[in-house]
Coordinates of C-alpha atoms and ligand atoms in Angstrom, one line a residue:
M1 CA 13.0 -32.7 28.2
S2 CA 14.4 -30.9 25.2
E3 CA 17.2 -28.6 24.9
L4 CA 17.9 -25.6 22.4
V5 CA 21.5 -24.8 22.5
I6 CA 22.9 -21.8 20.8
E7 CA 26.8 -21.5 20.8
G8 CA 29.0 -18.9 19.5
L9 CA 26.3 -17.7 16.9
R10 CA 27.5 -15.2 14.4
A11 CA 25.6 -13.7 11.5
S12 CA 25.7 -10.8 9.1
V13 CA 23.2 -8.8 7.0
G14 CA 25.2 -7.9 3.8
D15 CA 28.7 -7.1 4.9
R16 CA 27.6 -5.9 8.3
E17 CA 28.1 -8.2 11.3
I18 CA 25.0 -8.1 13.5
L19 CA 25.3 -11.2 15.7
R20 CA 28.7 -11.3 17.4
G21 CA 28.9 -14.6 19.3
V22 CA 25.5 -15.4 21.0
D23 CA 25.5 -18.2 23.6
L24 CA 22.1 -19.3 25.1
V25 CA 20.7 -22.6 26.4
V26 CA 16.9 -23.0 26.8
R27 CA 15.3 -26.1 28.2
S28 CA 11.7 -27.3 28.0
G29 CA 9.4 -25.3 30.2
E30 CA 11.9 -22.4 30.6
V31 CA 11.1 -18.8 29.8
H32 CA 14.0 -16.7 28.8
A33 CA 13.7 -13.1 28.1
I34 CA 15.8 -11.1 25.7
M35 CA 15.8 -7.4 26.4
G36 CA 18.0 -4.8 24.5
P37 CA 18.0 -1.5 22.6
N38 CA 16.5 -1.1 19.2
G39 CA 18.8 -2.3 16.5
S40 CA 21.0 -4.5 18.8
G41 CA 20.1 -7.6 16.7
K42 CA 17.1 -9.2 18.7
S43 CA 15.1 -9.8 15.6
T44 CA 18.1 -11.0 13.6
L45 CA 18.7 -13.6 16.4
S46 CA 15.1 -14.8 16.1
G47 CA 15.3 -14.9 12.4
V48 CA 18.6 -16.8 12.3
I49 CA 17.4 -19.5 14.7
M50 CA 14.3 -19.9 12.5
G51 CA 16.2 -19.8 9.2
R52 CA 14.6 -16.7 7.7
P53 CA 16.3 -15.7 4.5
G54 CA 18.5 -12.6 4.3
Y55 CA 21.1 -13.5 6.9
T56 CA 24.6 -15.0 6.4
V57 CA 25.5 -17.3 9.4
T58 CA 29.3 -16.8 9.7
G59 CA 29.9 -19.0 12.8
G60 CA 28.6 -21.0 15.7
S61 CA 25.7 -23.5 16.0
V62 CA 22.0 -23.8 17.0
R63 CA 21.2 -27.4 18.1
L64 CA 17.9 -28.8 19.1
D65 CA 18.6 -32.0 21.2
G66 CA 21.8 -32.5 19.3
T67 CA 20.5 -31.8 15.8
E68 CA 22.1 -28.9 14.0
L69 CA 19.4 -26.6 12.7
L70 CA 21.7 -24.2 10.9
G71 CA 21.5 -25.1 7.1
L72 CA 18.0 -26.6 7.6
D73 CA 15.0 -25.0 5.6
V74 CA 12.5 -23.0 7.7
W75 CA 9.9 -25.9 7.4
E76 CA 12.4 -28.5 8.6
R77 CA 13.1 -26.4 11.8
A78 CA 9.4 -26.0 12.2
Q79 CA 9.1 -29.8 12.0
A80 CA 11.9 -30.1 14.4
G81 CA 9.8 -28.2 16.9
V82 CA 10.8 -24.5 16.5
F83 CA 8.3 -21.8 16.1
L84 CA 8.7 -18.0 15.5
A85 CA 6.2 -15.4 16.2
M86 CA 7.6 -12.6 14.1
Q87 CA 7.8 -9.0 15.3
Y88 CA 6.2 -8.0 12.0
P89 CA 3.9 -10.9 10.9
V90 CA 3.8 -11.4 7.1
E91 CA 0.6 -10.7 5.3
V92 CA -0.5 -13.5 2.9
P93 CA -3.4 -12.5 0.7
G94 CA -5.6 -15.4 -0.5
V95 CA -4.5 -17.8 2.3
A96 CA -6.5 -18.1 5.5
L97 CA -5.1 -19.1 8.9
G98 CA -7.4 -22.1 9.1
E99 CA -6.1 -23.5 5.8
V100 CA -2.4 -23.0 6.8
L101 CA -2.9 -24.8 10.2
T102 CA -5.0 -27.6 8.6
A103 CA -2.3 -28.2 6.1
A104 CA 0.3 -28.2 8.8
A105 CA -1.6 -30.4 11.0
N106 CA -2.3 -32.9 8.2
A107 CA 1.4 -33.0 7.3
G108 CA 1.9 -33.8 11.0
G109 CA -0.6 -36.7 10.6
R110 CA -3.6 -35.2 12.3
D111 CA -7.1 -35.2 10.7
S112 CA -8.7 -32.0 9.5
G113 CA -11.8 -32.2 11.7
S114 CA -10.0 -32.2 15.0
V115 CA -7.7 -29.5 13.9
A116 CA -10.7 -27.2 13.0
E117 CA -11.9 -27.7 16.5
L118 CA -8.6 -27.1 18.1
V119 CA -8.1 -23.9 16.0
A120 CA -11.5 -22.5 17.1
S121 CA -10.8 -23.2 20.8
E122 CA -7.4 -21.6 20.5
A123 CA -8.9 -18.5 18.9
D124 CA -11.4 -18.3 21.7
R125 CA -8.6 -18.6 24.3
V126 CA -6.9 -15.4 23.1
G127 CA -10.0 -13.6 22.3
L128 CA -9.6 -13.7 18.4
D129 CA -13.0 -13.7 16.8
R130 CA -13.4 -16.9 14.8
S131 CA -14.2 -14.9 11.6
F132 CA -10.4 -14.0 11.4
L133 CA -9.7 -17.7 10.7
L134 CA -11.4 -17.3 7.3
R135 CA -9.8 -14.1 6.3
S136 CA -6.5 -13.7 4.4
L137 CA -3.8 -14.2 6.9
N138 CA -2.8 -10.8 8.6
V139 CA -4.3 -8.8 5.7
D140 CA -5.9 -5.7 7.3
F141 CA -5.4 -7.2 10.8
S142 CA -4.6 -4.7 13.5
G143 CA -1.4 -5.1 15.4
G144 CA -3.1 -6.8 18.2
E145 CA -5.0 -9.2 15.8
K146 CA -1.8 -10.2 14.2
K147 CA -0.2 -11.1 17.5
R148 CA -3.3 -13.0 18.7
N149 CA -3.3 -14.8 15.5
E150 CA 0.4 -15.8 15.9
T151 CA -0.5 -17.1 19.4
V152 CA -3.3 -19.3 17.8
Q153 CA -0.7 -20.8 15.5
L154 CA 1.5 -21.5 18.5
G155 CA -1.4 -23.2 20.4
V156 CA -2.3 -25.4 17.4
L157 CA 1.2 -26.4 16.2
R158 CA 2.5 -27.0 19.8
P159 CA 6.1 -26.5 19.1
R160 CA 8.8 -27.6 21.6
F161 CA 10.3 -24.0 21.5
A162 CA 8.8 -20.7 20.6
I163 CA 10.6 -17.5 19.9
L164 CA 8.3 -14.7 20.5
D165 CA 9.7 -11.5 18.9
E166 CA 7.8 -8.5 20.7
I167 CA 4.6 -10.5 20.8
D168 CA 3.4 -7.8 23.2
S169 CA 3.7 -4.9 20.7
G170 CA 0.3 -3.7 19.6
L171 CA -1.5 -5.6 22.3
D172 CA -3.7 -3.8 24.7
V173 CA -3.7 -4.7 28.4
D174 CA -6.5 -7.2 28.2
A175 CA -5.1 -8.8 25.0
L176 CA -1.7 -9.0 26.5
G177 CA -3.0 -10.8 29.5
Q178 CA -4.8 -13.3 27.3
V179 CA -1.7 -14.0 25.0
A180 CA 0.7 -14.1 28.0
R181 CA -1.7 -16.6 29.8
R182 CA -1.8 -18.8 26.8
V183 CA 1.9 -18.9 26.5
E184 CA 2.4 -19.4 30.2
D185 CA -0.1 -22.3 30.1
A186 CA 1.8 -23.9 27.3
T187 CA 4.9 -24.0 29.5
T188 CA 3.2 -26.4 31.7
E189 CA 0.7 -28.1 29.3
W190 CA 3.5 -29.4 27.1
S191 CA 6.6 -27.9 28.5
L192 CA 7.0 -25.3 25.9
G193 CA 10.4 -23.6 26.1
V194 CA 10.3 -19.9 25.4
I195 CA 12.6 -17.2 24.2
A196 CA 10.7 -13.9 24.6
V197 CA 12.1 -10.8 23.0
T198 CA 10.4 -7.7 24.7
H199 CA 10.9 -4.2 26.1
Y200 CA 8.3 -4.6 28.8
N201 CA 8.6 -6.1 32.3
R202 CA 4.7 -6.6 32.3
L203 CA 4.9 -9.4 29.8
L204 CA 7.8 -11.1 31.8
E205 CA 5.8 -11.0 34.9
Q206 CA 2.9 -12.5 33.4
L207 CA 5.0 -15.2 31.6
H208 CA 7.0 -15.8 34.9
A209 CA 10.4 -15.5 33.1
D210 CA 13.0 -17.7 34.6
V211 CA 16.1 -15.8 33.1
V212 CA 16.5 -12.3 31.7
H213 CA 19.3 -11.7 29.3
I214 CA 20.6 -8.1 28.4
F215 CA 21.3 -8.2 24.7
A216 CA 23.3 -5.3 23.1
G217 CA 25.7 -5.0 20.1
G218 CA 24.7 -8.5 18.9
K219 CA 25.5 -10.5 22.1
I220 CA 24.2 -11.2 25.6
L221 CA 26.1 -9.0 27.9
Q222 CA 24.5 -10.1 31.2
S223 CA 22.0 -12.7 32.5
G224 CA 20.1 -12.9 35.6
G225 CA 16.7 -13.4 37.3
P226 CA 13.5 -11.3 36.8
E227 CA 15.1 -8.5 38.9
L228 CA 17.4 -7.6 36.1
A229 CA 14.1 -6.6 34.1
T230 CA 13.0 -4.5 37.0
Q231 CA 16.4 -2.8 37.1
L232 CA 16.3 -2.1 33.5
E233 CA 12.9 -0.4 33.8
I234 CA 14.5 2.1 36.2
S235 CA 18.0 2.5 34.6
G236 CA 17.5 2.0 30.9
Y237 CA 20.1 0.3 28.8
G238 CA 22.7 3.1 29.3
E239 CA 25.0 1.0 31.5
W240 CA 25.2 -1.9 28.8
A241 CA 24.8 0.1 25.6
P242 CA 25.9 3.6 25.6
A243 CA 24.0 5.5 22.9
E244 CA 25.7 5.4 19.6
P245 CA 24.6 7.7 17.0
S246 CA 25.4 5.3 14.1
A247 CA 23.1 2.6 15.6
A248 CA 19.9 4.0 14.1
P249 CA 17.4 1.1 13.5
L250 CA 15.9 0.7 10.0
E251 CA 12.8 -0.9 11.4
P252 CA 9.5 0.8 11.5
D253 CA 8.1 2.2 14.8
P254 CA 6.7 -0.7 16.7
F255 CA 4.0 1.6 18.0
D256 CA 2.7 2.5 14.7
L257 CA 0.9 -0.8 14.1
Ligands
ADP301 P1 16.4 -5.3 17.0 O1 15.4 -6.3 16.7 O2 17.2 -5.6 18.2 O3 15.7 -4.0 17.0 P2 17.4 -6.1 14.3 O4 17.9 -7.4 14.4 O5 16.0 -5.9 13.7 O6 17.4 -5.3 15.7 O7 18.4 -5.3 13.6 C1 19.7 -5.2 13.9 C2 20.6 -4.3 12.9 O8 20.6 -5.0 11.7 C3 19.9 -3.0 12.6 O9 20.9 -2.0 12.5 C4 19.1 -3.3 11.4 O10 19.0 -2.1 10.7 C5 20.0 -4.2 10.6 N1 19.2 -5.1 9.8 C6 18.4 -6.1 10.1 N2 17.9 -6.6 9.1 C7 18.3 -5.9 8.0 C8 18.0 -6.0 6.6 N3 17.2 -7.0 6.1 N4 18.7 -5.2 5.7 C9 19.5 -4.3 6.3 N5 19.8 -4.2 7.6 C10 19.3 -4.9 8.4
MG302 MG1 13.3 -6.4 16.6

């Protein structure tokens, strides 16, 4: 049983504070959903937990079984058991997914042959054609292929905790089902703990979310059971986050993948 404990987490981009005191505890096997309006800081939270560059942490802690992650490099956090499926996966020309996973698995003490088999079976599980394993990572992949590809990495790397930043964006209904089922299986296969950032109840139903958190203005405003997500679909975020004209997100349209 592992525990990811986030306490009083604050972070800025440039001189703008985005995270304003986030508290969250996720245990092995649990699925926590983070739902909130565009530009509220959900991807910032995901990136700060994983240690992506570009953010300045100004307070708080992120501990995995008592080990402070803040200050560690991304690879060290990955080695500690944290995985991030990015909202906008990075394209890496000249490097194929198969190579990346083999290198990672070798570093973790596994032999290349068994990794190749595992990668292929994980690809089959989420309906990603095996030919994608040989192509440059994410280059000219469709939105859905990128998300399936992230899910293959998750299945091969078997992290203790996965942060899924809008893993459902760009997926059609069938692909969403495959990806959600793979992640849901992982919560029992090796007790994966999940933080799932999403706008859609459909993913949460398929993942059997245990806790739903409403996130706005850089912090968690309310936490509850799955019924909170159902309520959100009806009422929107208005109650928690009155529309602010200055809060325009800089990110690209998630549907334009
Ligand atoms: P969400 O994922 O909830 O839509 P983000 O975490 O992507 O929100 O962004 C939160 C706020 O921080 C937004 O106003 C966004 O424009 C800003 N922001 C995030 N990353 C950067 C960056 N690298 N440079 C400038 N502003 C950023
Ligand atoms: Mg985002």
